[in-house]
C-alpha cells in the first residue's frame, strides 16, 4: 500500500484528483468506480476544475458507483445518483448513459444486485475504484460482519451508519435502513484502489483498518490484501498510524 500524507483536506483532494486524472489520461475509456460521502466532494470539485481548464476528457469513461440507498429515487436529493449528478456528472462531459448507480427503486433486491453485477461484468471490471471510509470501517456499504460478502447485495445499515447519515435527512424516520452495495469481491477485483480519508474522527479507524488484523469486522482491512492501494489522507486522519 502506498500512503500519501496530505497537509489538509484541500491538499488531499488535489492528490486524489491527481490519481484519477492520471487514470483518465492514460486510459481514456477506463471504468471508474466512484464513491459518495463528504470526503470525495473536494476531489470531484478538483476534477471538474481540471475539466473546465481543458485538461481532462471524460467522454469515453464509464463509471460505476459503489452503492445506493434502497427505496430512494434518483430525484431524491439524498440519493447517491443525485449526489453524483450534482457533484460530478452534470459538470463534465461523461455520457450520462455510461454512468451507473445501483437502482434504488428496484424493490426486488436479488434482481437489483444481479443486474448491477452484470453491468460491472459487461463493462470489463473496474480500473480504478475510489473509496471513502465509514467510521466503523465500512467501504461502500459493506458493514462490519462475520464474513466478507463478495457480490452486490442488500445490506441492513448498522445503527452507527444510520446515525452518521441522519445529518443529511430532515428527520430520523427518513433515513434509509437498507442499501444496495457492491461487494468486497468486486471492490477487490478493481485493478487499482484509491482511498481518501480526512479528519481526526477517522484516525483510529484508519489505524485499525490498515495496521490491525484483516477481519470482516473491519471491512476496509481486506484492502491490506490488495496489491495496488493508494491511501491519501490528511495529517489528522493519518495521525495515529505507526
Ligand atoms: C457512506 C458511503 C460510503 C462512505 C461513507 C463515509 O456510508 N456509503 O461510501 O465512504 O459514507 O462518508 P464520509 O466521507 O462522509 O465520512
CSV table of C-alpha atoms and ligand atoms in Angstrom, one decimal:
chain,number,residue,atom,x,y,z
A,1,UNK,CA,0.0,0.0,0.0
A,2,UNK,CA,1.2,3.5,-0.8
A,3,UNK,CA,0.4,6.2,1.7
A,4,UNK,CA,0.2,9.8,0.6
A,5,UNK,CA,0.1,12.2,3.5
A,6,UNK,CA,-1.6,15.5,2.6
A,7,UNK,CA,-1.4,18.7,4.7
A,8,UNK,CA,-5.2,19.2,4.9
A,9,UNK,CA,-8.5,18.4,3.1
A,10,UNK,CA,-7.8,20.6,0.1
A,11,UNK,CA,-4.4,19.1,-0.4
A,12,UNK,CA,-5.8,15.6,0.0
A,13,UNK,CA,-8.4,16.4,-2.6
A,14,UNK,CA,-5.8,17.6,-5.1
A,15,UNK,CA,-3.6,14.5,-4.5
A,16,UNK,CA,-6.6,12.2,-5.0
A,17,UNK,CA,-7.6,14.0,-8.2
A,18,UNK,CA,-4.1,13.5,-9.5
A,19,UNK,CA,-4.5,9.8,-9.3
A,20,UNK,CA,-7.9,9.8,-11.0
A,21,UNK,CA,-6.8,12.3,-13.7
A,22,UNK,CA,-3.8,10.1,-14.4
A,23,UNK,CA,-6.1,7.1,-14.9
A,24,UNK,CA,-8.4,9.0,-17.3
A,25,UNK,CA,-5.4,10.4,-19.3
A,26,UNK,CA,-3.6,7.1,-19.6
A,27,UNK,CA,-6.8,5.1,-20.4
A,28,UNK,CA,-9.5,7.4,-21.7
A,29,UNK,CA,-12.0,4.6,-21.9
A,30,UNK,CA,-11.4,3.4,-18.4
A,31,UNK,CA,-14.0,2.2,-15.9
A,32,UNK,CA,-14.0,4.4,-12.8
A,33,UNK,CA,-15.6,3.0,-9.6
A,34,UNK,CA,-16.9,6.1,-7.8
A,35,UNK,CA,-17.9,6.8,-4.2
A,36,UNK,CA,-20.1,9.2,-2.3
A,37,UNK,CA,-19.9,10.7,1.2
A,38,UNK,CA,-18.4,14.0,2.2
A,39,UNK,CA,-14.8,13.0,1.8
A,40,UNK,CA,-14.6,12.8,-2.0
A,41,UNK,CA,-16.5,16.0,-2.7
A,42,UNK,CA,-13.3,18.1,-2.9
A,43,UNK,CA,-11.8,15.5,-5.2
A,44,UNK,CA,-14.8,15.8,-7.6
A,45,UNK,CA,-14.5,19.6,-7.4
A,46,UNK,CA,-10.9,19.4,-8.4
A,47,UNK,CA,-11.7,17.1,-11.3
A,48,UNK,CA,-14.4,19.5,-12.5
A,49,UNK,CA,-11.9,22.3,-12.3
A,50,UNK,CA,-9.4,20.4,-14.4
A,51,UNK,CA,-12.1,19.5,-16.9
A,52,UNK,CA,-13.1,23.2,-17.2
A,53,UNK,CA,-9.4,24.0,-17.8
A,54,UNK,CA,-9.4,21.6,-20.8
A,55,UNK,CA,-7.1,19.2,-19.1
A,56,UNK,CA,-9.5,16.2,-18.8
A,57,UNK,CA,-11.9,14.4,-21.1
A,58,UNK,CA,-14.5,12.1,-19.7
A,59,UNK,CA,-16.3,11.4,-23.0
A,60,UNK,CA,-15.1,7.7,-23.1
A,61,UNK,CA,-15.2,7.0,-19.4
A,62,UNK,CA,-17.7,4.5,-17.8
A,63,UNK,CA,-18.5,4.9,-14.2
A,64,UNK,CA,-20.0,2.5,-11.7
A,65,UNK,CA,-20.9,3.7,-8.2
A,66,UNK,CA,-20.4,1.7,-5.1
A,67,UNK,CA,-23.8,1.9,-3.6
A,68,UNK,CA,-27.3,3.4,-3.4
A,69,UNK,CA,-30.0,3.6,-0.7
A,70,UNK,CA,-32.8,1.1,-1.3
A,71,UNK,CA,-36.1,3.0,-1.8
A,72,UNK,CA,-34.7,6.4,-2.8
A,73,UNK,CA,-35.4,7.7,-6.3
A,74,UNK,CA,-32.7,9.4,-8.5
A,75,UNK,CA,-34.6,12.7,-7.9
A,76,UNK,CA,-34.4,12.4,-4.1
A,77,UNK,CA,-31.6,14.8,-3.2
A,78,UNK,CA,-30.2,12.3,-0.7
A,79,UNK,CA,-29.9,9.5,-3.3
A,80,UNK,CA,-26.4,8.7,-4.4
A,81,UNK,CA,-27.5,9.1,-8.1
A,82,UNK,CA,-28.5,12.7,-7.2
A,83,UNK,CA,-25.2,13.3,-5.4
A,84,UNK,CA,-23.1,12.1,-8.4
A,85,UNK,CA,-25.1,14.2,-10.9
A,86,UNK,CA,-24.7,17.2,-8.6
A,87,UNK,CA,-21.0,16.9,-7.8
A,88,UNK,CA,-19.6,15.4,-11.0
A,89,UNK,CA,-21.6,14.1,-13.8
A,90,UNK,CA,-23.5,17.3,-14.9
A,91,UNK,CA,-20.3,19.3,-14.7
A,92,UNK,CA,-18.2,17.2,-17.1
A,93,UNK,CA,-18.6,15.5,-20.5
A,94,UNK,CA,-19.2,12.0,-19.2
A,95,UNK,CA,-22.1,10.4,-21.1
A,96,UNK,CA,-25.0,10.1,-18.8
A,97,UNK,CA,-25.8,6.6,-20.2
A,98,UNK,CA,-22.3,5.5,-19.2
A,99,UNK,CA,-22.8,6.3,-15.6
A,100,UNK,CA,-24.2,3.5,-13.4
A,101,UNK,CA,-25.5,3.5,-9.8
A,102,UNK,CA,-27.5,0.6,-8.3
A,103,UNK,CA,-31.2,1.0,-8.9
A,104,UNK,CA,-32.6,2.0,-5.5
A,105,UNK,CA,-36.1,1.9,-6.8
A,106,UNK,CA,-35.9,-1.9,-7.7
A,107,UNK,CA,-37.8,-3.5,-4.7
A,108,UNK,CA,-36.5,-7.0,-5.7
A,109,UNK,CA,-33.1,-7.0,-4.0
A,110,UNK,CA,-31.9,-10.1,-5.8
A,111,UNK,CA,-32.8,-8.6,-9.2
A,112,UNK,CA,-31.3,-5.2,-8.5
A,113,UNK,CA,-28.0,-6.8,-7.3
A,114,UNK,CA,-27.7,-9.3,-10.1
A,115,UNK,CA,-28.4,-6.6,-12.7
A,116,UNK,CA,-25.6,-4.4,-11.2
A,117,UNK,CA,-23.1,-7.2,-11.1
A,118,UNK,CA,-23.9,-7.9,-14.8
A,119,UNK,CA,-23.3,-4.2,-15.6
A,120,UNK,CA,-19.9,-4.3,-14.0
A,121,UNK,CA,-19.0,-7.5,-15.7
A,122,UNK,CA,-20.1,-6.2,-19.1
A,123,UNK,CA,-18.0,-3.1,-18.6
A,124,UNK,CA,-15.0,-5.3,-18.1
A,125,UNK,CA,-14.4,-4.7,-14.4
A,126,UNK,CA,-13.1,-1.6,-12.7
A,127,UNK,CA,-9.8,0.0,-13.5
A,128,UNK,CA,-9.7,2.4,-10.5
A,129,UNK,CA,-12.0,2.3,-7.5
A,130,UNK,CA,-12.3,5.4,-5.4
A,131,UNK,CA,-13.3,4.6,-1.7
A,132,UNK,CA,-14.2,6.6,1.4
A,133,UNK,CA,-14.1,5.0,4.8
A,134,UNK,CA,-17.0,4.7,7.2
A,135,UNK,CA,-16.4,5.4,10.9
A,136,UNK,CA,-16.9,1.6,11.6
A,137,UNK,CA,-14.5,0.7,8.8
A,138,UNK,CA,-17.2,0.1,6.1
A,139,UNK,CA,-16.4,0.5,2.4
A,140,UNK,CA,-19.3,1.2,0.1
A,141,UNK,CA,-22.0,-0.1,2.5
A,142,UNK,CA,-20.1,-3.3,3.4
A,143,UNK,CA,-20.8,-3.1,7.1
A,144,UNK,CA,-18.9,-5.0,9.8
A,145,UNK,CA,-19.9,-8.6,9.6
A,146,UNK,CA,-18.8,-12.2,10.2
A,147,UNK,CA,-18.0,-12.7,6.5
A,148,UNK,CA,-16.8,-10.7,3.5
A,149,UNK,CA,-19.8,-10.6,1.1
A,150,UNK,CA,-18.4,-10.9,-2.4
A,151,UNK,CA,-21.1,-9.7,-4.8
A,152,UNK,CA,-23.5,-6.8,-4.9
A,153,UNK,CA,-26.0,-7.3,-2.1
A,154,UNK,CA,-28.6,-5.6,0.0
A,155,UNK,CA,-27.4,-4.6,3.5
A,156,UNK,CA,-29.2,-3.6,6.7
A,157,UNK,CA,-27.4,-0.5,7.7
A,158,UNK,CA,-25.9,-0.5,11.2
A,159,UNK,CA,-27.2,1.9,13.8
A,160,UNK,CA,-23.9,3.8,13.7
A,161,UNK,CA,-24.2,4.3,10.0
A,162,UNK,CA,-27.9,5.3,10.3
A,163,UNK,CA,-26.9,7.8,13.0
A,164,UNK,CA,-24.0,9.2,10.8
A,165,UNK,CA,-26.3,9.6,7.9
A,166,UNK,CA,-29.1,11.3,9.9
A,167,UNK,CA,-27.5,14.7,9.4
A,168,UNK,CA,-28.5,14.7,5.8
A,169,UNK,CA,-32.2,14.0,6.4
A,170,UNK,CA,-35.0,16.1,7.8
A,171,UNK,CA,-35.9,13.5,10.4
A,172,UNK,CA,-34.6,10.2,11.7
A,173,UNK,CA,-37.6,8.4,10.1
A,174,UNK,CA,-36.5,9.4,6.7
A,175,UNK,CA,-33.0,7.9,7.0
A,176,UNK,CA,-32.9,4.7,4.9
A,177,UNK,CA,-32.3,1.5,6.7
A,178,UNK,CA,-31.2,-0.5,3.8
A,179,UNK,CA,-28.9,-0.1,0.8
A,180,UNK,CA,-27.5,-1.9,-2.2
A,181,UNK,CA,-23.8,-2.1,-2.3
A,182,UNK,CA,-21.0,-3.5,-4.4
A,183,UNK,CA,-19.5,-6.5,-2.6
A,184,UNK,CA,-16.0,-6.9,-1.3
A,185,UNK,CA,-15.1,-9.3,-4.1
A,186,UNK,CA,-16.0,-6.7,-6.7
A,187,UNK,CA,-14.0,-4.0,-5.0
A,188,UNK,CA,-11.0,-6.3,-4.6
A,189,UNK,CA,-11.1,-7.1,-8.3
A,190,UNK,CA,-10.5,-3.4,-9.2
A,191,UNK,CA,-7.1,-3.1,-10.7
A,192,UNK,CA,-6.3,-0.1,-8.5
A,193,UNK,CA,-7.9,1.3,-5.4
A,194,UNK,CA,-7.7,4.9,-4.1
A,195,UNK,CA,-9.0,5.5,-0.6
A,196,UNK,CA,-9.5,9.0,0.7
A,197,UNK,CA,-9.7,9.9,4.4
A,198,UNK,CA,-9.9,13.2,6.2
A,199,UNK,CA,-10.2,14.5,9.8
A,200,UNK,CA,-9.4,13.4,13.3
A,201,UNK,CA,-12.6,11.3,13.6
A,202,UNK,CA,-11.2,8.8,11.1
A,203,UNK,CA,-7.7,8.5,12.7
A,204,UNK,CA,-8.5,5.4,14.8
A,205,UNK,CA,-10.3,3.5,12.1
A,206,UNK,CA,-7.5,4.2,9.6
A,207,UNK,CA,-5.1,2.6,12.1
A,208,UNK,CA,-7.4,-0.4,12.8
A,209,UNK,CA,-8.1,-0.9,9.1
A,210,UNK,CA,-4.5,-0.7,7.7
A,211,UNK,CA,-2.4,-1.7,10.7
A,212,UNK,CA,-4.7,-4.1,12.5
A,213,UNK,CA,-5.8,-7.6,11.7
A,214,UNK,CA,-7.6,-8.3,8.4
A,215,UNK,CA,-11.1,-9.1,9.5
A,216,UNK,CA,-14.7,-8.7,8.2
A,217,UNK,CA,-15.4,-6.9,11.4
A,218,UNK,CA,-13.4,-4.0,9.9
A,219,UNK,CA,-14.3,-4.4,6.2
A,220,UNK,CA,-11.7,-2.0,4.9
A,221,UNK,CA,-9.0,-4.2,6.4
A,222,UNK,CA,-9.4,-6.5,3.4
A,223,UNK,CA,-7.6,-3.9,1.4
A,224,UNK,CA,-4.4,-4.9,3.1
A,225,UNK,CA,-4.5,-7.9,0.7
A,226,UNK,CA,-4.9,-5.9,-2.5
A,227,UNK,CA,-1.7,-5.3,-4.5
A,228,UNK,CA,-2.3,-1.7,-5.6
A,229,UNK,CA,-3.9,0.5,-3.0
A,230,UNK,CA,-3.2,4.2,-2.6
A,231,UNK,CA,-4.3,5.8,0.7
A,232,UNK,CA,-4.5,9.5,0.5
A,233,UNK,CA,-5.2,11.1,3.9
A,234,UNK,CA,-4.7,14.4,5.6
A,235,UNK,CA,-2.5,14.8,8.6
A,236,UNK,CA,-5.3,14.4,11.1
A,237,UNK,CA,-6.7,11.2,9.6
A,238,UNK,CA,-3.2,9.7,9.4
A,239,UNK,CA,-2.1,10.9,12.9
A,240,UNK,CA,-2.4,7.5,14.6
A,241,UNK,CA,-0.6,5.3,12.1
A,242,UNK,CA,2.7,3.8,13.2
B,1,LIG,C1,-21.3,6.4,3.3
B,1,LIG,C2,-21.0,5.8,2.0
B,1,LIG,C3,-19.5,5.4,2.0
B,1,LIG,C4,-18.6,6.5,2.5
B,1,LIG,C5,-19.0,6.8,4.0
B,1,LIG,C6,-18.1,7.8,4.7
B,1,LIG,O1,-21.6,5.4,4.3
B,1,LIG,N1,-21.8,4.7,1.6
B,1,LIG,O2,-19.1,5.0,0.6
B,1,LIG,O3,-17.3,6.1,2.4
B,1,LIG,O4,-20.4,7.2,3.9
B,1,LIG,O5,-18.6,9.0,4.4
B,1,LIG,P1,-17.9,10.4,4.8
B,1,LIG,O6,-16.8,10.5,3.7
B,1,LIG,O7,-18.9,11.4,4.7
B,1,LIG,O8,-17.3,10.2,6.1
